[in-house]
Amino acid sequence: MLATNTVPATGYIIAVLAIMFVVTFTLRALPFAILAKLRESTFVNIMALWMPAGILGLLAIALLYSTYSSPETDVWKLLVAVGVTIASHLLLGRRTLVSIGLGTATYVVLVNFIS
């Protein structure tokens, strides 16, 4: 029976690290290698244009549904925060992180400081 406080052999550790490196590098490089061949594809260009907005929309719908379905939610606070997010996105040059941050901050302030 092996003792629980034994240290693995150096060769074993190096082999595990090498395998981890190869797998990680391959998984991270593979999409770029595939995408390089598909740059001229109309489908890929359409997906690059619409997918971020679609994912953000689905996340927003899920969040709004879960927040709205909570019994203690004031709908007007939720709508004001969504309005701030949309307005800041359109008025501040479509900076996604800034608009999401401002909308989140608005909602947090409304929920915690406004009755």
mmCIF file with all atom_site columns, C-alpha atoms in Angstrom:
data_model
loop_
_atom_site.group_PDB
_atom_site.id
_atom_site.type_symbol
_atom_site.label_atom_id
_atom_site.label_alt_id
_atom_site.label_comp_id
_atom_site.label_asym_id
_atom_site.label_entity_id
_atom_site.label_seq_id
_atom_site.pdbx_PDB_ins_code
_atom_site.Cartn_x
_atom_site.Cartn_y
_atom_site.Cartn_z
_atom_site.occupancy
_atom_site.B_iso_or_equiv
_atom_site.pdbx_formal_charge
_atom_site.auth_seq_id
_atom_site.auth_comp_id
_atom_site.auth_asym_id
_atom_site.auth_atom_id
_atom_site.pdbx_PDB_model_num
ATOM 1   C CA . MET A 1 1   ? 0.000   0.000  0.000   1.00 0.00 ? 1   MET A CA 1
ATOM 2   C CA . LEU A 1 2   ? 1.322   3.467  -0.923  1.00 0.00 ? 2   LEU A CA 1
ATOM 3   C CA . ALA A 1 3   ? 1.805   6.126  1.684   1.00 0.00 ? 3   ALA A CA 1
ATOM 4   C CA . THR A 1 4   ? -0.384  9.188  1.270   1.00 0.00 ? 4   THR A CA 1
ATOM 5   C CA . ASN A 1 5   ? 2.492   11.636 1.664   1.00 0.00 ? 5   ASN A CA 1
ATOM 6   C CA . THR A 1 6   ? 4.670   10.474 -1.246  1.00 0.00 ? 6   THR A CA 1
ATOM 7   C CA . VAL A 1 7   ? 5.749   12.959 -3.878  1.00 0.00 ? 7   VAL A CA 1
ATOM 8   C CA . PRO A 1 8   ? 5.301   11.979 -7.547  1.00 0.00 ? 8   PRO A CA 1
ATOM 9   C CA . ALA A 1 9   ? 8.432   11.429 -9.585  1.00 0.00 ? 9   ALA A CA 1
ATOM 10  C CA . THR A 1 10  ? 9.849   14.405 -11.480 1.00 0.00 ? 10  THR A CA 1
ATOM 11  C CA . GLY A 1 11  ? 9.356   12.657 -14.821 1.00 0.00 ? 11  GLY A CA 1
ATOM 12  C CA . TYR A 1 12  ? 5.693   12.083 -14.033 1.00 0.00 ? 12  TYR A CA 1
ATOM 13  C CA . ILE A 1 13  ? 5.162   15.758 -13.183 1.00 0.00 ? 13  ILE A CA 1
ATOM 14  C CA . ILE A 1 14  ? 6.932   16.881 -16.359 1.00 0.00 ? 14  ILE A CA 1
ATOM 15  C CA . ALA A 1 15  ? 4.861   14.469 -18.462 1.00 0.00 ? 15  ALA A CA 1
ATOM 16  C CA . VAL A 1 16  ? 1.594   15.700 -16.939 1.00 0.00 ? 16  VAL A CA 1
ATOM 17  C CA . LEU A 1 17  ? 2.572   19.349 -17.481 1.00 0.00 ? 17  LEU A CA 1
ATOM 18  C CA . ALA A 1 18  ? 3.619   18.625 -21.088 1.00 0.00 ? 18  ALA A CA 1
ATOM 19  C CA . ILE A 1 19  ? 0.297   16.912 -21.832 1.00 0.00 ? 19  ILE A CA 1
ATOM 20  C CA . MET A 1 20  ? -1.618  19.766 -20.227 1.00 0.00 ? 20  MET A CA 1
ATOM 21  C CA . PHE A 1 21  ? 0.353   22.273 -22.290 1.00 0.00 ? 21  PHE A CA 1
ATOM 22  C CA . VAL A 1 22  ? -0.258  20.448 -25.577 1.00 0.00 ? 22  VAL A CA 1
ATOM 23  C CA . VAL A 1 23  ? -3.988  19.995 -24.942 1.00 0.00 ? 23  VAL A CA 1
ATOM 24  C CA . THR A 1 24  ? -4.484  23.603 -23.801 1.00 0.00 ? 24  THR A CA 1
ATOM 25  C CA . PHE A 1 25  ? -2.453  25.055 -26.672 1.00 0.00 ? 25  PHE A CA 1
ATOM 26  C CA . THR A 1 26  ? -4.270  22.901 -29.220 1.00 0.00 ? 26  THR A CA 1
ATOM 27  C CA . LEU A 1 27  ? -7.720  23.757 -27.922 1.00 0.00 ? 27  LEU A CA 1
ATOM 28  C CA . ARG A 1 28  ? -6.920  27.466 -27.903 1.00 0.00 ? 28  ARG A CA 1
ATOM 29  C CA . ALA A 1 29  ? -5.191  27.543 -31.308 1.00 0.00 ? 29  ALA A CA 1
ATOM 30  C CA . LEU A 1 30  ? -7.627  25.283 -33.164 1.00 0.00 ? 30  LEU A CA 1
ATOM 31  C CA . PRO A 1 31  ? -10.463 27.842 -33.532 1.00 0.00 ? 31  PRO A CA 1
ATOM 32  C CA . PHE A 1 32  ? -8.055  30.390 -35.014 1.00 0.00 ? 32  PHE A CA 1
ATOM 33  C CA . ALA A 1 33  ? -6.655  27.847 -37.456 1.00 0.00 ? 33  ALA A CA 1
ATOM 34  C CA . ILE A 1 34  ? -10.147 26.881 -38.567 1.00 0.00 ? 34  ILE A CA 1
ATOM 35  C CA . LEU A 1 35  ? -11.380 30.483 -38.697 1.00 0.00 ? 35  LEU A CA 1
ATOM 36  C CA . ALA A 1 36  ? -8.453  31.551 -40.885 1.00 0.00 ? 36  ALA A CA 1
ATOM 37  C CA . LYS A 1 37  ? -9.787  29.283 -43.617 1.00 0.00 ? 37  LYS A CA 1
ATOM 38  C CA . LEU A 1 38  ? -13.353 30.574 -43.183 1.00 0.00 ? 38  LEU A CA 1
ATOM 39  C CA . ARG A 1 39  ? -12.662 34.342 -43.179 1.00 0.00 ? 39  ARG A CA 1
ATOM 40  C CA . GLU A 1 40  ? -14.270 34.798 -46.591 1.00 0.00 ? 40  GLU A CA 1
ATOM 41  C CA . SER A 1 41  ? -17.381 32.800 -45.679 1.00 0.00 ? 41  SER A CA 1
ATOM 42  C CA . THR A 1 42  ? -20.616 34.782 -45.725 1.00 0.00 ? 42  THR A CA 1
ATOM 43  C CA . PHE A 1 43  ? -22.054 32.620 -42.953 1.00 0.00 ? 43  PHE A CA 1
ATOM 44  C CA . VAL A 1 44  ? -19.097 33.266 -40.625 1.00 0.00 ? 44  VAL A CA 1
ATOM 45  C CA . ASN A 1 45  ? -19.314 37.020 -41.256 1.00 0.00 ? 45  ASN A CA 1
ATOM 46  C CA . ILE A 1 46  ? -23.041 37.053 -40.501 1.00 0.00 ? 46  ILE A CA 1
ATOM 47  C CA . MET A 1 47  ? -22.505 35.023 -37.321 1.00 0.00 ? 47  MET A CA 1
ATOM 48  C CA . ALA A 1 48  ? -19.701 37.372 -36.221 1.00 0.00 ? 48  ALA A CA 1
ATOM 49  C CA . LEU A 1 49  ? -22.065 40.289 -36.653 1.00 0.00 ? 49  LEU A CA 1
ATOM 50  C CA . TRP A 1 50  ? -25.187 38.892 -34.990 1.00 0.00 ? 50  TRP A CA 1
ATOM 51  C CA . MET A 1 51  ? -24.032 36.283 -32.460 1.00 0.00 ? 51  MET A CA 1
ATOM 52  C CA . PRO A 1 52  ? -22.801 38.690 -29.731 1.00 0.00 ? 52  PRO A CA 1
ATOM 53  C CA . ALA A 1 53  ? -26.091 40.585 -29.792 1.00 0.00 ? 53  ALA A CA 1
ATOM 54  C CA . GLY A 1 54  ? -28.061 37.334 -29.801 1.00 0.00 ? 54  GLY A CA 1
ATOM 55  C CA . ILE A 1 55  ? -26.192 35.921 -26.826 1.00 0.00 ? 55  ILE A CA 1
ATOM 56  C CA . LEU A 1 56  ? -26.554 39.193 -24.925 1.00 0.00 ? 56  LEU A CA 1
ATOM 57  C CA . GLY A 1 57  ? -30.269 39.224 -25.753 1.00 0.00 ? 57  GLY A CA 1
ATOM 58  C CA . LEU A 1 58  ? -30.782 35.686 -24.475 1.00 0.00 ? 58  LEU A CA 1
ATOM 59  C CA . LEU A 1 59  ? -28.899 36.473 -21.274 1.00 0.00 ? 59  LEU A CA 1
ATOM 60  C CA . ALA A 1 60  ? -30.981 39.616 -20.799 1.00 0.00 ? 60  ALA A CA 1
ATOM 61  C CA . ILE A 1 61  ? -34.231 37.700 -21.305 1.00 0.00 ? 61  ILE A CA 1
ATOM 62  C CA . ALA A 1 62  ? -33.201 35.034 -18.791 1.00 0.00 ? 62  ALA A CA 1
ATOM 63  C CA . LEU A 1 63  ? -32.132 37.665 -16.270 1.00 0.00 ? 63  LEU A CA 1
ATOM 64  C CA . LEU A 1 64  ? -35.255 39.766 -16.702 1.00 0.00 ? 64  LEU A CA 1
ATOM 65  C CA . TYR A 1 65  ? -37.480 36.710 -16.350 1.00 0.00 ? 65  TYR A CA 1
ATOM 66  C CA . SER A 1 66  ? -35.783 35.497 -13.187 1.00 0.00 ? 66  SER A CA 1
ATOM 67  C CA . THR A 1 67  ? -35.763 38.998 -11.684 1.00 0.00 ? 67  THR A CA 1
ATOM 68  C CA . TYR A 1 68  ? -39.336 39.824 -12.719 1.00 0.00 ? 68  TYR A CA 1
ATOM 69  C CA . SER A 1 69  ? -40.696 36.540 -11.367 1.00 0.00 ? 69  SER A CA 1
ATOM 70  C CA . SER A 1 70  ? -39.360 37.324 -7.883  1.00 0.00 ? 70  SER A CA 1
ATOM 71  C CA . PRO A 1 71  ? -42.237 38.497 -5.646  1.00 0.00 ? 71  PRO A CA 1
ATOM 72  C CA . GLU A 1 72  ? -40.384 41.486 -4.166  1.00 0.00 ? 72  GLU A CA 1
ATOM 73  C CA . THR A 1 73  ? -39.337 42.982 -7.523  1.00 0.00 ? 73  THR A CA 1
ATOM 74  C CA . ASP A 1 74  ? -40.466 46.486 -8.443  1.00 0.00 ? 74  ASP A CA 1
ATOM 75  C CA . VAL A 1 75  ? -40.910 46.390 -12.202 1.00 0.00 ? 75  VAL A CA 1
ATOM 76  C CA . TRP A 1 76  ? -40.264 50.100 -12.651 1.00 0.00 ? 76  TRP A CA 1
ATOM 77  C CA . LYS A 1 77  ? -36.755 49.751 -11.187 1.00 0.00 ? 77  LYS A CA 1
ATOM 78  C CA . LEU A 1 78  ? -36.019 46.961 -13.618 1.00 0.00 ? 78  LEU A CA 1
ATOM 79  C CA . LEU A 1 79  ? -37.319 48.966 -16.571 1.00 0.00 ? 79  LEU A CA 1
ATOM 80  C CA . VAL A 1 80  ? -35.362 52.090 -15.558 1.00 0.00 ? 80  VAL A CA 1
ATOM 81  C CA . ALA A 1 81  ? -32.145 50.052 -15.383 1.00 0.00 ? 81  ALA A CA 1
ATOM 82  C CA . VAL A 1 82  ? -32.840 48.495 -18.792 1.00 0.00 ? 82  VAL A CA 1
ATOM 83  C CA . GLY A 1 83  ? -33.534 51.975 -20.179 1.00 0.00 ? 83  GLY A CA 1
ATOM 84  C CA . VAL A 1 84  ? -30.254 53.311 -18.795 1.00 0.00 ? 84  VAL A CA 1
ATOM 85  C CA . THR A 1 85  ? -28.413 50.348 -20.297 1.00 0.00 ? 85  THR A CA 1
ATOM 86  C CA . ILE A 1 86  ? -29.952 50.860 -23.738 1.00 0.00 ? 86  ILE A CA 1
ATOM 87  C CA . ALA A 1 87  ? -29.550 54.655 -23.683 1.00 0.00 ? 87  ALA A CA 1
ATOM 88  C CA . SER A 1 88  ? -25.930 54.529 -22.555 1.00 0.00 ? 88  SER A CA 1
ATOM 89  C CA . HIS A 1 89  ? -25.149 51.888 -25.174 1.00 0.00 ? 89  HIS A CA 1
ATOM 90  C CA . LEU A 1 90  ? -26.558 54.037 -27.952 1.00 0.00 ? 90  LEU A CA 1
ATOM 91  C CA . LEU A 1 91  ? -25.292 57.404 -26.693 1.00 0.00 ? 91  LEU A CA 1
ATOM 92  C CA . LEU A 1 92  ? -21.779 56.431 -25.573 1.00 0.00 ? 92  LEU A CA 1
ATOM 93  C CA . GLY A 1 93  ? -20.563 54.813 -28.761 1.00 0.00 ? 93  GLY A CA 1
ATOM 94  C CA . ARG A 1 94  ? -21.813 51.243 -28.269 1.00 0.00 ? 94  ARG A CA 1
ATOM 95  C CA . ARG A 1 95  ? -19.378 50.404 -25.476 1.00 0.00 ? 95  ARG A CA 1
ATOM 96  C CA . THR A 1 96  ? -20.872 47.189 -24.150 1.00 0.00 ? 96  THR A CA 1
ATOM 97  C CA . LEU A 1 97  ? -19.025 47.008 -20.839 1.00 0.00 ? 97  LEU A CA 1
ATOM 98  C CA . VAL A 1 98  ? -19.773 50.641 -20.019 1.00 0.00 ? 98  VAL A CA 1
ATOM 99  C CA . SER A 1 99  ? -23.470 50.294 -20.784 1.00 0.00 ? 99  SER A CA 1
ATOM 100 C CA . ILE A 1 100 ? -23.814 47.030 -18.832 1.00 0.00 ? 100 ILE A CA 1
ATOM 101 C CA . GLY A 1 101 ? -21.909 48.575 -15.922 1.00 0.00 ? 101 GLY A CA 1
ATOM 102 C CA . LEU A 1 102 ? -24.100 51.683 -15.875 1.00 0.00 ? 102 LEU A CA 1
ATOM 103 C CA . GLY A 1 103 ? -27.292 49.624 -16.091 1.00 0.00 ? 103 GLY A CA 1
ATOM 104 C CA . THR A 1 104 ? -26.151 47.323 -13.308 1.00 0.00 ? 104 THR A CA 1
ATOM 105 C CA . ALA A 1 105 ? -25.101 50.241 -11.111 1.00 0.00 ? 105 ALA A CA 1
ATOM 106 C CA . THR A 1 106 ? -28.459 51.918 -11.725 1.00 0.00 ? 106 THR A CA 1
ATOM 107 C CA . TYR A 1 107 ? -30.354 48.796 -10.714 1.00 0.00 ? 107 TYR A CA 1
ATOM 108 C CA . VAL A 1 108 ? -28.222 48.284 -7.599  1.00 0.00 ? 108 VAL A CA 1
ATOM 109 C CA . VAL A 1 109 ? -28.757 51.896 -6.502  1.00 0.00 ? 109 VAL A CA 1
ATOM 110 C CA . LEU A 1 110 ? -32.507 51.725 -7.151  1.00 0.00 ? 110 LEU A CA 1
ATOM 111 C CA . VAL A 1 111 ? -32.945 48.441 -5.311  1.00 0.00 ? 111 VAL A CA 1
ATOM 112 C CA . ASN A 1 112 ? -30.814 49.366 -2.299  1.00 0.00 ? 112 ASN A CA 1
ATOM 113 C CA . PHE A 1 113 ? -31.502 53.079 -1.809  1.00 0.00 ? 113 PHE A CA 1
ATOM 114 C CA . ILE A 1 114 ? -34.940 53.840 -3.308  1.00 0.00 ? 114 ILE A CA 1
ATOM 115 C CA . SER A 1 115 ? -38.073 52.497 -1.661  1.00 0.00 ? 115 SER A CA 1
#
